[in-house]
């Protein structure tokens, strides 16, 4: 854990994990063994980062400038990965900054995230693509009608908006 990193209460950081300078972890986050979280990443409360996950921070990586001189910290601006509340990033996934992973989303193991992931989305593959929706429990949702989705574990109902977002229905 590097200087100026902020870890919330009850965070767990596994063996060999790297938390970069100024990275922010909310409360109750779990960062598994050998995960690499480079600054300026921001993780909300309750985020799970699986083993050997990598959050990059350089949108256009190069070791040298065009004139052959070695790049320094003044030659680039770090880009961050932002992760919403309760989201889970599966083992050996790579999140290419700048990217935002929505609240309660689930990134399947080995995925390469190159674009933003909506709240509650289940994404897999290289590049990661949405293959379904998950609820707060992390289990795939089952379609109920044209716009509704239900968690068979909790019974919670979610509704897809005309713009493709998914929201929990709280007015039961």
CSV table of N, CA and C in Angstrom, one decimal:
chain,number,residue,atom,x,y,z
A,1,UNK,N,0.9,-1.2,0.0
A,1,UNK,CA,0.0,0.0,0.0
A,1,UNK,C,0.9,1.2,0.0
A,2,UNK,N,0.8,2.1,-1.0
A,2,UNK,CA,1.6,3.2,-1.2
A,2,UNK,C,1.2,4.4,-0.4
A,3,UNK,N,2.1,5.4,-0.3
A,3,UNK,CA,1.8,6.6,0.4
A,3,UNK,C,0.5,7.3,-0.2
A,4,UNK,N,-0.2,8.0,0.7
A,4,UNK,CA,-1.4,8.8,0.4
A,4,UNK,C,-2.5,7.9,-0.2
A,5,UNK,N,-2.4,6.6,-0.1
A,5,UNK,CA,-3.6,5.7,-0.5
A,5,UNK,C,-4.5,5.8,0.7
A,6,UNK,N,-5.8,5.8,0.4
A,6,UNK,CA,-6.8,5.8,1.5
A,6,UNK,C,-7.6,4.5,1.5
A,7,UNK,N,-7.6,3.8,2.5
A,7,UNK,CA,-8.4,2.6,2.7
A,7,UNK,C,-9.5,2.8,3.7
A,8,UNK,N,-10.7,2.5,3.4
A,8,UNK,CA,-11.8,2.7,4.3
A,8,UNK,C,-11.8,1.6,5.4
A,9,UNK,N,-12.8,1.6,6.2
A,9,UNK,CA,-12.9,0.6,7.3
A,9,UNK,C,-13.1,-0.8,6.8
A,10,UNK,N,-12.5,-1.8,7.5
A,10,UNK,CA,-12.8,-3.2,7.2
A,10,UNK,C,-12.3,-3.6,5.9
A,11,UNK,N,-11.3,-3.0,5.3
A,11,UNK,CA,-10.8,-3.4,4.0
A,11,UNK,C,-9.8,-4.6,4.2
A,12,UNK,N,-9.8,-5.5,3.2
A,12,UNK,CA,-8.9,-6.6,3.2
A,12,UNK,C,-8.1,-6.5,2.0
A,13,UNK,N,-6.7,-6.6,2.2
A,13,UNK,CA,-5.8,-6.5,1.1
A,13,UNK,C,-5.0,-7.8,1.1
A,14,UNK,N,-5.0,-8.6,0.0
A,14,UNK,CA,-4.3,-9.8,0.0
A,14,UNK,C,-2.8,-9.7,-0.3
A,15,UNK,N,-2.1,-10.8,-0.1
A,15,UNK,CA,-0.7,-10.9,-0.3
A,15,UNK,C,-0.3,-10.5,-1.7
A,16,UNK,N,0.7,-9.7,-1.8
A,16,UNK,CA,1.3,-9.3,-3.1
A,16,UNK,C,0.5,-8.3,-3.8
A,17,UNK,N,-0.6,-7.8,-3.3
A,17,UNK,CA,-1.4,-6.8,-3.9
A,17,UNK,C,-0.7,-5.5,-3.9
A,18,UNK,N,-1.0,-4.6,-4.9
A,18,UNK,CA,-0.4,-3.3,-5.0
A,18,UNK,C,-1.5,-2.3,-5.0
A,19,UNK,N,-1.5,-1.3,-4.1
A,19,UNK,CA,-2.4,-0.2,-4.0
A,19,UNK,C,-1.6,1.1,-4.2
A,20,UNK,N,-1.8,1.7,-5.4
A,20,UNK,CA,-0.9,2.9,-5.7
A,20,UNK,C,-1.2,4.1,-4.9
A,21,UNK,N,-0.2,5.0,-5.1
A,21,UNK,CA,-0.3,6.3,-4.5
A,21,UNK,C,-1.6,7.1,-4.7
A,22,UNK,N,-2.3,7.4,-3.6
A,22,UNK,CA,-3.5,8.2,-3.8
A,22,UNK,C,-4.7,7.4,-4.2
A,23,UNK,N,-4.6,6.1,-4.3
A,23,UNK,CA,-5.8,5.3,-4.6
A,23,UNK,C,-6.8,5.4,-3.5
A,24,UNK,N,-8.1,5.4,-3.7
A,24,UNK,CA,-9.1,5.5,-2.7
A,24,UNK,C,-9.9,4.2,-2.7
A,25,UNK,N,-10.0,3.5,-1.6
A,25,UNK,CA,-10.9,2.4,-1.4
A,25,UNK,C,-11.9,2.8,-0.3
A,26,UNK,N,-13.2,2.5,-0.6
A,26,UNK,CA,-14.2,2.7,0.3
A,26,UNK,C,-14.2,1.7,1.4
A,27,UNK,N,-15.2,1.7,2.3
A,27,UNK,CA,-15.3,0.7,3.4
A,27,UNK,C,-15.6,-0.7,2.8
A,28,UNK,N,-15.2,-1.7,3.5
A,28,UNK,CA,-15.5,-3.1,3.2
A,28,UNK,C,-15.1,-3.6,1.9
A,29,UNK,N,-14.0,-3.1,1.3
A,29,UNK,CA,-13.5,-3.6,0.0
A,29,UNK,C,-12.6,-4.8,0.3
A,30,UNK,N,-12.6,-5.7,-0.7
A,30,UNK,CA,-11.7,-6.8,-0.7
A,30,UNK,C,-10.8,-6.8,-1.9
A,31,UNK,N,-9.5,-6.7,-1.7
A,31,UNK,CA,-8.6,-6.8,-2.8
A,31,UNK,C,-7.8,-8.1,-2.7
A,32,UNK,N,-7.9,-9.0,-3.6
A,32,UNK,CA,-7.3,-10.3,-3.4
A,32,UNK,C,-5.9,-10.3,-3.8
A,33,UNK,N,-5.2,-11.4,-3.6
A,33,UNK,CA,-3.8,-11.6,-3.8
A,33,UNK,C,-3.4,-11.2,-5.3
A,34,UNK,N,-2.3,-10.4,-5.3
A,34,UNK,CA,-1.6,-10.0,-6.5
A,34,UNK,C,-2.4,-9.1,-7.4
A,35,UNK,N,-3.5,-8.5,-6.9
A,35,UNK,CA,-4.2,-7.5,-7.7
A,35,UNK,C,-3.3,-6.2,-7.7
A,36,UNK,N,-3.4,-5.5,-8.9
A,36,UNK,CA,-2.6,-4.3,-9.1
A,36,UNK,C,-3.6,-3.1,-9.3
A,37,UNK,N,-3.6,-2.2,-8.4
A,37,UNK,CA,-4.6,-1.1,-8.5
A,37,UNK,C,-3.7,0.2,-8.6
A,38,UNK,N,-3.6,0.7,-9.8
A,38,UNK,CA,-2.7,1.9,-10.0
A,38,UNK,C,-3.5,3.2,-9.9
A,39,UNK,N,-2.9,4.2,-9.4
A,39,UNK,CA,-3.5,5.5,-9.2
A,39,UNK,C,-3.9,6.1,-10.5
A,40,UNK,N,-4.9,6.9,-10.6
A,40,UNK,CA,-5.8,7.4,-9.5
A,40,UNK,C,-7.1,6.6,-9.4
A,41,UNK,N,-7.1,5.3,-9.2
A,41,UNK,CA,-8.3,4.5,-9.1
A,41,UNK,C,-9.1,4.9,-7.9
A,42,UNK,N,-10.4,4.8,-8.0
A,42,UNK,CA,-11.4,5.1,-6.9
A,42,UNK,C,-12.4,3.9,-6.8
A,43,UNK,N,-12.4,3.3,-5.7
A,43,UNK,CA,-13.4,2.2,-5.5
A,43,UNK,C,-14.3,2.6,-4.4
A,44,UNK,N,-15.6,2.4,-4.6
A,44,UNK,CA,-16.7,2.7,-3.7
A,44,UNK,C,-16.7,1.7,-2.6
A,45,UNK,N,-17.7,1.8,-1.7
A,45,UNK,CA,-17.9,0.8,-0.6
A,45,UNK,C,-18.2,-0.6,-1.2
A,46,UNK,N,-17.7,-1.6,-0.6
A,46,UNK,CA,-18.1,-3.0,-0.8
A,46,UNK,C,-17.6,-3.5,-2.2
A,47,UNK,N,-16.5,-3.0,-2.7
A,47,UNK,CA,-16.0,-3.5,-4.0
A,47,UNK,C,-15.2,-4.8,-3.8
A,48,UNK,N,-15.3,-5.8,-4.6
A,48,UNK,CA,-14.5,-7.0,-4.6
A,48,UNK,C,-13.6,-6.9,-5.9
A,49,UNK,N,-12.3,-7.1,-5.6
A,49,UNK,CA,-11.3,-7.2,-6.7
A,49,UNK,C,-10.6,-8.5,-6.6
A,50,UNK,N,-10.8,-9.4,-7.6
A,50,UNK,CA,-10.3,-10.7,-7.6
A,50,UNK,C,-8.8,-10.8,-7.7
A,51,UNK,N,-8.3,-12.1,-7.6
A,51,UNK,CA,-6.9,-12.3,-7.7
A,51,UNK,C,-6.3,-11.9,-9.0
A,52,UNK,N,-5.1,-11.2,-9.0
A,52,UNK,CA,-4.4,-10.9,-10.2
A,52,UNK,C,-5.1,-9.9,-11.2
A,53,UNK,N,-6.1,-9.2,-10.6
A,53,UNK,CA,-6.8,-8.2,-11.5
A,53,UNK,C,-5.8,-7.0,-11.6
A,54,UNK,N,-5.9,-6.3,-12.8
A,54,UNK,CA,-5.0,-5.1,-13.1
A,54,UNK,C,-5.9,-4.0,-13.5
A,55,UNK,N,-5.8,-2.8,-12.8
A,55,UNK,CA,-6.4,-1.6,-13.2
A,55,UNK,C,-5.2,-0.7,-13.7
A,56,UNK,N,-5.3,-0.4,-15.0
A,56,UNK,CA,-4.2,0.4,-15.7
A,56,UNK,C,-4.4,1.8,-15.4
A,57,UNK,N,-3.5,2.7,-15.7
A,57,UNK,CA,-3.6,4.1,-15.5
A,57,UNK,C,-3.0,5.0,-16.6
A,58,UNK,N,-2.6,4.4,-17.7
A,58,UNK,CA,-2.0,5.1,-18.8
A,58,UNK,C,-2.7,4.8,-20.1
A,59,UNK,N,-3.4,5.8,-20.6
A,59,UNK,CA,-4.3,5.6,-21.8
A,59,UNK,C,-3.4,5.4,-23.1
A,60,UNK,N,-2.2,6.0,-23.1
A,60,UNK,CA,-1.3,5.9,-24.2
A,60,UNK,C,0.1,5.5,-23.8
A,61,UNK,N,0.3,4.3,-23.3
A,61,UNK,CA,1.6,4.0,-22.7
A,61,UNK,C,2.8,4.0,-23.6
A,62,UNK,N,3.8,4.6,-23.2
A,62,UNK,CA,5.1,4.6,-23.9
A,62,UNK,C,6.2,4.7,-22.9
A,63,UNK,N,7.4,4.1,-23.1
A,63,UNK,CA,8.5,4.2,-22.2
A,63,UNK,C,9.3,5.5,-22.5
A,64,UNK,N,9.3,5.9,-23.8
A,64,UNK,CA,10.0,7.0,-24.3
A,64,UNK,C,9.1,8.0,-25.0
A,65,UNK,N,9.6,9.2,-25.1
A,65,UNK,CA,8.9,10.2,-26.0
A,65,UNK,C,9.4,10.0,-27.4
A,66,UNK,N,8.7,10.8,-28.3
A,66,UNK,CA,9.0,10.6,-29.7
A,66,UNK,C,10.5,11.0,-30.1
A,67,UNK,N,11.1,11.8,-29.2
A,67,UNK,CA,12.5,12.2,-29.5
A,67,UNK,C,13.5,11.2,-28.9
A,68,UNK,N,13.0,10.1,-28.3
A,68,UNK,CA,13.8,9.1,-27.7
A,68,UNK,C,14.2,9.3,-26.2
A,69,UNK,N,13.8,10.4,-25.6
A,69,UNK,CA,14.1,10.6,-24.2
A,69,UNK,C,13.1,9.8,-23.4
A,70,UNK,N,13.5,9.4,-22.2
A,70,UNK,CA,12.7,8.6,-21.3
A,70,UNK,C,11.6,9.4,-20.8
A,71,UNK,N,10.4,8.8,-20.8
A,71,UNK,CA,9.2,9.6,-20.3
A,71,UNK,C,9.4,9.7,-18.8
A,72,UNK,N,8.9,10.9,-18.3
A,72,UNK,CA,8.9,11.1,-16.8
A,72,UNK,C,7.4,11.3,-16.4
A,73,UNK,N,7.2,11.6,-15.2
A,73,UNK,CA,5.8,11.8,-14.7
A,73,UNK,C,5.2,13.1,-15.3
A,74,UNK,N,6.1,13.9,-15.8
A,74,UNK,CA,5.6,15.2,-16.4
A,74,UNK,C,5.1,15.0,-17.9
A,75,UNK,N,5.4,13.8,-18.4
A,75,UNK,CA,5.0,13.6,-19.8
A,75,UNK,C,3.7,12.8,-20.0
A,76,UNK,N,3.0,12.6,-19.0
A,76,UNK,CA,1.7,12.0,-19.1
A,76,UNK,C,0.8,12.3,-17.9
A,77,UNK,N,-0.5,12.1,-18.1
A,77,UNK,CA,-1.5,12.3,-17.1
A,77,UNK,C,-2.2,11.0,-16.7
A,78,UNK,N,-2.0,10.5,-15.5
A,78,UNK,CA,-2.6,9.3,-15.1
A,78,UNK,C,-4.1,9.3,-15.3
A,79,UNK,N,-4.7,8.2,-15.8
A,79,UNK,CA,-6.1,8.1,-16.0
A,79,UNK,C,-6.6,7.0,-15.0
A,80,UNK,N,-7.8,7.1,-14.4
A,80,UNK,CA,-8.2,6.2,-13.4
A,80,UNK,C,-9.3,5.2,-13.8
A,81,UNK,N,-9.4,4.2,-13.0
A,81,UNK,CA,-10.5,3.3,-13.1
A,81,UNK,C,-11.4,3.6,-11.9
A,82,UNK,N,-12.7,3.8,-12.1
A,82,UNK,CA,-13.6,4.1,-11.1
A,82,UNK,C,-14.6,2.9,-11.0
A,83,UNK,N,-14.8,2.4,-9.7
A,83,UNK,CA,-15.7,1.3,-9.5
A,83,UNK,C,-16.8,1.6,-8.5
A,84,UNK,N,-18.1,1.4,-8.9
A,84,UNK,CA,-19.2,1.7,-8.1
A,84,UNK,C,-19.5,0.7,-7.0
A,85,UNK,N,-20.3,1.1,-6.1
A,85,UNK,CA,-20.6,0.4,-4.9
A,85,UNK,C,-21.0,-1.1,-5.2
A,86,UNK,N,-20.4,-2.0,-4.4
A,86,UNK,CA,-20.8,-3.4,-4.5
A,86,UNK,C,-20.4,-4.2,-5.7
A,87,UNK,N,-19.7,-3.5,-6.7
A,87,UNK,CA,-19.3,-4.2,-7.9
A,87,UNK,C,-18.2,-5.2,-7.6
A,88,UNK,N,-18.1,-6.2,-8.5
A,88,UNK,CA,-17.1,-7.3,-8.4
A,88,UNK,C,-16.3,-7.5,-9.7
A,89,UNK,N,-15.0,-7.6,-9.6
A,89,UNK,CA,-14.1,-7.7,-10.7
A,89,UNK,C,-13.5,-9.1,-10.6
A,90,UNK,N,-13.8,-10.0,-11.5
A,90,UNK,CA,-13.3,-11.4,-11.5
A,90,UNK,C,-11.8,-11.5,-11.7
A,91,UNK,N,-11.3,-12.6,-11.2
A,91,UNK,CA,-9.9,-13.0,-11.3
A,91,UNK,C,-9.3,-12.7,-12.6
A,92,UNK,N,-8.1,-12.2,-12.6
A,92,UNK,CA,-7.3,-11.9,-13.8
A,92,UNK,C,-7.9,-11.0,-14.9
A,93,UNK,N,-8.9,-10.2,-14.5
A,93,UNK,CA,-9.5,-9.3,-15.4
A,93,UNK,C,-8.5,-8.1,-15.5
A,94,UNK,N,-8.6,-7.3,-16.6
A,94,UNK,CA,-7.9,-6.1,-16.8
A,94,UNK,C,-8.8,-5.0,-17.1
A,95,UNK,N,-8.7,-3.9,-16.4
A,95,UNK,CA,-9.6,-2.8,-16.6
A,95,UNK,C,-8.7,-1.6,-17.2
A,96,UNK,N,-9.0,-1.2,-18.4
A,96,UNK,CA,-8.1,-0.3,-19.1
A,96,UNK,C,-8.7,1.1,-18.9
A,97,UNK,N,-7.9,1.9,-18.2
A,97,UNK,CA,-8.3,3.3,-17.9
A,97,UNK,C,-8.3,4.2,-19.1
A,98,UNK,N,-9.2,5.2,-19.2
A,98,UNK,CA,-10.2,5.6,-18.2
A,98,UNK,C,-11.5,4.8,-18.4
A,99,UNK,N,-12.0,4.2,-17.4
A,99,UNK,CA,-13.2,3.4,-17.5
A,99,UNK,C,-13.9,3.4,-16.1
A,100,UNK,N,-15.3,3.3,-16.2
A,100,UNK,CA,-16.1,3.3,-15.0
A,100,UNK,C,-16.9,2.0,-15.0
A,101,UNK,N,-16.8,1.3,-13.9
A,101,UNK,CA,-17.6,0.1,-13.7
A,101,UNK,C,-18.7,0.4,-12.7
A,102,UNK,N,-20.0,0.2,-13.1
A,102,UNK,CA,-21.1,0.7,-12.4
A,102,UNK,C,-21.3,-0.1,-11.1
A,103,UNK,N,-22.2,0.4,-10.3
A,103,UNK,CA,-22.6,-0.2,-9.0
A,103,UNK,C,-23.2,-1.6,-9.2
A,104,UNK,N,-22.8,-2.5,-8.4
A,104,UNK,CA,-23.3,-3.9,-8.4
A,104,UNK,C,-23.0,-4.6,-9.7
A,105,UNK,N,-22.2,-4.1,-10.6
A,105,UNK,CA,-21.9,-4.8,-11.8
A,105,UNK,C,-21.0,-6.0,-11.5
A,106,UNK,N,-20.9,-6.9,-12.4
A,106,UNK,CA,-20.0,-8.1,-12.2
A,106,UNK,C,-19.2,-8.3,-13.5
A,107,UNK,N,-17.9,-8.2,-13.4
A,107,UNK,CA,-17.0,-8.5,-14.5
A,107,UNK,C,-16.5,-9.9,-14.3
A,108,UNK,N,-16.8,-10.7,-15.3
A,108,UNK,CA,-16.4,-12.1,-15.3
A,108,UNK,C,-14.9,-12.3,-15.3
A,109,UNK,N,-14.4,-13.4,-14.7
A,109,UNK,CA,-13.0,-13.7,-14.7
A,109,UNK,C,-12.3,-13.6,-16.1
A,110,UNK,N,-11.2,-13.0,-16.1
A,110,UNK,CA,-10.4,-13.0,-17.4
A,110,UNK,C,-10.9,-12.0,-18.4
A,111,UNK,N,-11.8,-11.1,-18.0
A,111,UNK,CA,-12.3,-10.1,-19.0
A,111,UNK,C,-11.4,-9.0,-19.1
A,112,UNK,N,-11.5,-8.3,-20.3
A,112,UNK,CA,-10.8,-7.1,-20.5
A,112,UNK,C,-11.8,-5.9,-20.7
A,113,UNK,N,-11.9,-5.0,-19.8
A,113,UNK,CA,-12.8,-4.0,-19.8
A,113,UNK,C,-12.2,-2.7,-20.5
A,114,UNK,N,-12.8,-2.4,-21.6
A,114,UNK,CA,-12.3,-1.2,-22.4
A,114,UNK,C,-13.3,-0.1,-22.5
A,115,UNK,N,-14.5,-0.3,-22.0
A,115,UNK,CA,-15.5,0.8,-22.0
A,115,UNK,C,-16.3,0.7,-20.8
A,116,UNK,N,-17.1,1.7,-20.5
A,116,UNK,CA,-17.8,1.8,-19.2
A,116,UNK,C,-18.8,0.6,-19.1
A,117,UNK,N,-19.0,0.2,-17.9
A,117,UNK,CA,-19.9,-0.9,-17.6
A,117,UNK,C,-21.1,-0.4,-16.8
A,118,UNK,N,-22.3,-0.6,-17.3
A,118,UNK,CA,-23.5,0.0,-16.5
A,118,UNK,C,-23.7,-0.7,-15.2
A,119,UNK,N,-24.4,0.0,-14.3
A,119,UNK,CA,-24.9,-0.6,-13.0
A,119,UNK,C,-25.6,-1.9,-13.3
A,120,UNK,N,-25.3,-2.9,-12.5
A,120,UNK,CA,-26.0,-4.2,-12.5
A,120,UNK,C,-25.6,-5.1,-13.7
A,121,UNK,N,-24.7,-4.6,-14.6
A,121,UNK,CA,-24.4,-5.4,-15.8
A,121,UNK,C,-23.5,-6.6,-15.5
A,122,UNK,N,-23.7,-7.7,-16.2
A,122,UNK,CA,-22.8,-8.8,-16.2
A,122,UNK,C,-22.0,-8.8,-17.5
A,123,UNK,N,-20.7,-8.6,-17.4
A,123,UNK,CA,-19.9,-8.5,-18.6
A,123,UNK,C,-18.8,-9.6,-18.6
A,124,UNK,N,-18.5,-10.1,-19.8
A,124,UNK,CA,-17.5,-11.1,-19.9
A,124,UNK,C,-16.7,-10.9,-21.2
A,125,UNK,N,-15.5,-11.5,-21.3
A,125,UNK,CA,-14.8,-11.6,-22.6
A,125,UNK,C,-13.8,-10.5,-22.8
A,126,UNK,N,-13.2,-10.6,-24.0
A,126,UNK,CA,-12.2,-9.7,-24.5
A,126,UNK,C,-12.5,-9.2,-25.9
A,127,UNK,N,-13.0,-8.0,-26.1
A,127,UNK,CA,-13.3,-7.0,-25.0
A,127,UNK,C,-14.6,-7.4,-24.3
A,128,UNK,N,-14.7,-7.0,-23.0
A,128,UNK,CA,-15.9,-7.3,-22.2
A,128,UNK,C,-17.1,-6.8,-22.9
A,129,UNK,N,-18.2,-7.6,-22.9
A,129,UNK,CA,-19.5,-7.2,-23.4
A,129,UNK,C,-20.6,-7.7,-22.5
A,130,UNK,N,-21.7,-6.9,-22.4
A,130,UNK,CA,-22.7,-7.3,-21.5
A,130,UNK,C,-23.4,-8.5,-22.1
A,131,UNK,N,-23.6,-9.5,-21.2
A,131,UNK,CA,-24.3,-10.8,-21.5
A,131,UNK,C,-25.5,-11.0,-20.7
A,132,UNK,N,-25.7,-10.1,-19.7
A,132,UNK,CA,-26.9,-10.2,-18.8
A,132,UNK,C,-26.8,-9.2,-17.8
A,133,UNK,N,-27.7,-9.4,-16.8
A,133,UNK,CA,-27.8,-8.5,-15.6
A,133,UNK,C,-27.6,-9.3,-14.4
A,134,UNK,N,-27.1,-8.7,-13.3
A,134,UNK,CA,-27.1,-9.3,-12.0
A,134,UNK,C,-27.7,-8.4,-11.0
A,135,UNK,N,-28.2,-8.9,-9.9
A,135,UNK,CA,-28.7,-8.1,-8.8
A,135,UNK,C,-27.7,-7.9,-7.7
A,136,UNK,N,-28.2,-7.3,-6.6
A,136,UNK,CA,-27.3,-7.0,-5.5
A,136,UNK,C,-26.6,-8.2,-5.0
A,137,UNK,N,-27.2,-9.4,-5.1
A,137,UNK,CA,-26.6,-10.6,-4.6
A,137,UNK,C,-25.5,-11.2,-5.6
A,138,UNK,N,-25.4,-10.6,-6.8
A,138,UNK,CA,-24.4,-11.1,-7.8
A,138,UNK,C,-24.9,-12.2,-8.6
A,139,UNK,N,-26.1,-12.6,-8.5
A,139,UNK,CA,-26.7,-13.7,-9.2
A,139,UNK,C,-27.4,-13.2,-10.5
A,140,UNK,N,-27.3,-14.0,-11.6
A,140,UNK,CA,-28.0,-13.5,-12.8
A,140,UNK,C,-29.5,-13.3,-12.6
A,141,UNK,N,-30.0,-12.2,-13.2
A,141,UNK,CA,-31.4,-11.9,-13.1
A,141,UNK,C,-32.2,-12.7,-14.2
A,142,UNK,N,-33.5,-12.9,-13.9
A,142,UNK,CA,-34.3,-13.7,-14.8
A,142,UNK,C,-35.3,-12.6,-15.4
A,143,UNK,N,-35.5,-12.7,-16.7
A,143,UNK,CA,-36.4,-11.7,-17.3
A,143,UNK,C,-37.9,-12.1,-16.9
A,144,UNK,N,-38.6,-11.0,-16.7
A,144,UNK,CA,-40.0,-11.1,-16.4
A,144,UNK,C,-40.7,-10.0,-17.2
A,145,UNK,N,-41.2,-10.4,-18.3
A,145,UNK,CA,-41.9,-9.4,-19.2
A,145,UNK,C,-40.9,-8.7,-20.1
A,146,UNK,N,-41.3,-7.6,-20.6
A,146,UNK,CA,-40.5,-6.8,-21.6
A,146,UNK,C,-39.4,-6.1,-21.0
A,147,UNK,N,-39.6,-5.4,-19.8
A,147,UNK,CA,-38.6,-4.6,-19.2
A,147,UNK,C,-38.2,-5.0,-17.8
A,148,UNK,N,-38.8,-6.0,-17.2
A,148,UNK,CA,-38.6,-6.3,-15.9
A,148,UNK,C,-37.7,-7.5,-15.7
A,149,UNK,N,-36.9,-7.5,-14.7
A,149,UNK,CA,-35.9,-8.6,-14.3
A,149,UNK,C,-36.1,-8.9,-12.9
A,150,UNK,N,-36.0,-10.1,-12.4
A,150,UNK,CA,-36.1,-10.5,-11.0
A,150,UNK,C,-34.9,-11.4,-10.6
A,151,UNK,N,-34.5,-11.1,-9.3
A,151,UNK,CA,-33.6,-12.0,-8.7
A,151,UNK,C,-34.3,-13.1,-8.0
A,152,UNK,N,-34.0,-14.3,-8.4
A,152,UNK,CA,-34.7,-15.5,-7.8
A,152,UNK,C,-34.2,-15.8,-6.4
A,153,UNK,N,-33.1,-15.2,-6.0
A,153,UNK,CA,-32.6,-15.4,-4.6
A,153,UNK,C,-33.3,-14.5,-3.6
A,154,UNK,N,-33.4,-13.2,-4.0
A,154,UNK,CA,-33.9,-12.2,-3.0
A,154,UNK,C,-35.4,-11.8,-3.4
A,155,UNK,N,-35.8,-12.1,-4.6
A,155,UNK,CA,-37.1,-11.6,-5.0
A,155,UNK,C,-37.1,-10.2,-5.5
A,156,UNK,N,-36.0,-9.4,-5.4
A,156,UNK,CA,-35.9,-8.0,-5.8
A,156,UNK,C,-36.3,-7.9,-7.3
A,157,UNK,N,-37.0,-6.8,-7.6
A,157,UNK,CA,-37.4,-6.6,-9.0
A,157,UNK,C,-36.6,-5.4,-9.5
A,158,UNK,N,-36.1,-5.5,-10.8
A,158,UNK,CA,-35.3,-4.5,-11.5
A,158,UNK,C,-36.0,-4.2,-12.8
A,159,UNK,N,-35.9,-2.9,-13.2
A,159,UNK,CA,-36.6,-2.5,-14.5
A,159,UNK,C,-35.6,-1.8,-15.4
A,160,UNK,N,-35.6,-2.2,-16.7
A,160,UNK,CA,-34.7,-1.7,-17.7
A,160,UNK,C,-35.4,-0.4,-18.3
A,161,UNK,N,-34.7,0.7,-18.3
A,161,UNK,CA,-35.2,1.9,-18.8
A,161,UNK,C,-35.1,1.9,-20.4
A,162,UNK,N,-35.8,2.8,-21.0
A,162,UNK,CA,-35.7,2.9,-22.5
A,162,UNK,C,-34.3,3.2,-23.0
A,163,UNK,N,-33.5,3.8,-22.1
A,163,UNK,CA,-32.1,4.0,-22.5
A,163,UNK,C,-31.2,2.8,-22.3
A,164,UNK,N,-31.7,1.7,-21.7
A,164,UNK,CA,-31.0,0.5,-21.5
A,164,UNK,C,-30.4,0.3,-20.1
A,165,UNK,N,-30.6,1.3,-19.2
A,165,UNK,CA,-30.1,1.2,-17.9
A,165,UNK,C,-31.0,0.3,-17.1
A,166,UNK,N,-30.5,-0.3,-16.0
A,166,UNK,CA,-31.3,-1.1,-15.1
A,166,UNK,C,-31.3,-0.5,-13.7
A,167,UNK,N,-32.5,-0.4,-13.1
A,167,UNK,CA,-32.7,0.2,-11.8
A,167,UNK,C,-33.6,-0.8,-11.0
A,168,UNK,N,-33.3,-0.8,-9.7
A,168,UNK,CA,-34.1,-1.5,-8.8
A,168,UNK,C,-35.5,-0.8,-8.6
A,169,UNK,N,-36.5,-1.6,-8.6
A,169,UNK,CA,-37.9,-1.1,-8.4
A,169,UNK,C,-38.1,-1.1,-6.9
A,170,UNK,N,-38.3,0.1,-6.4
A,170,UNK,CA,-38.5,0.2,-4.9
A,170,UNK,C,-39.9,0.4,-4.5
A,171,UNK,N,-40.8,0.7,-5.5
A,171,UNK,CA,-42.2,1.0,-5.2
A,171,UNK,C,-43.1,-0.3,-5.4
A,172,UNK,N,-42.8,-1.3,-4.6
A,172,UNK,CA,-43.4,-2.6,-4.8
A,172,UNK,C,-44.8,-2.5,-4.4
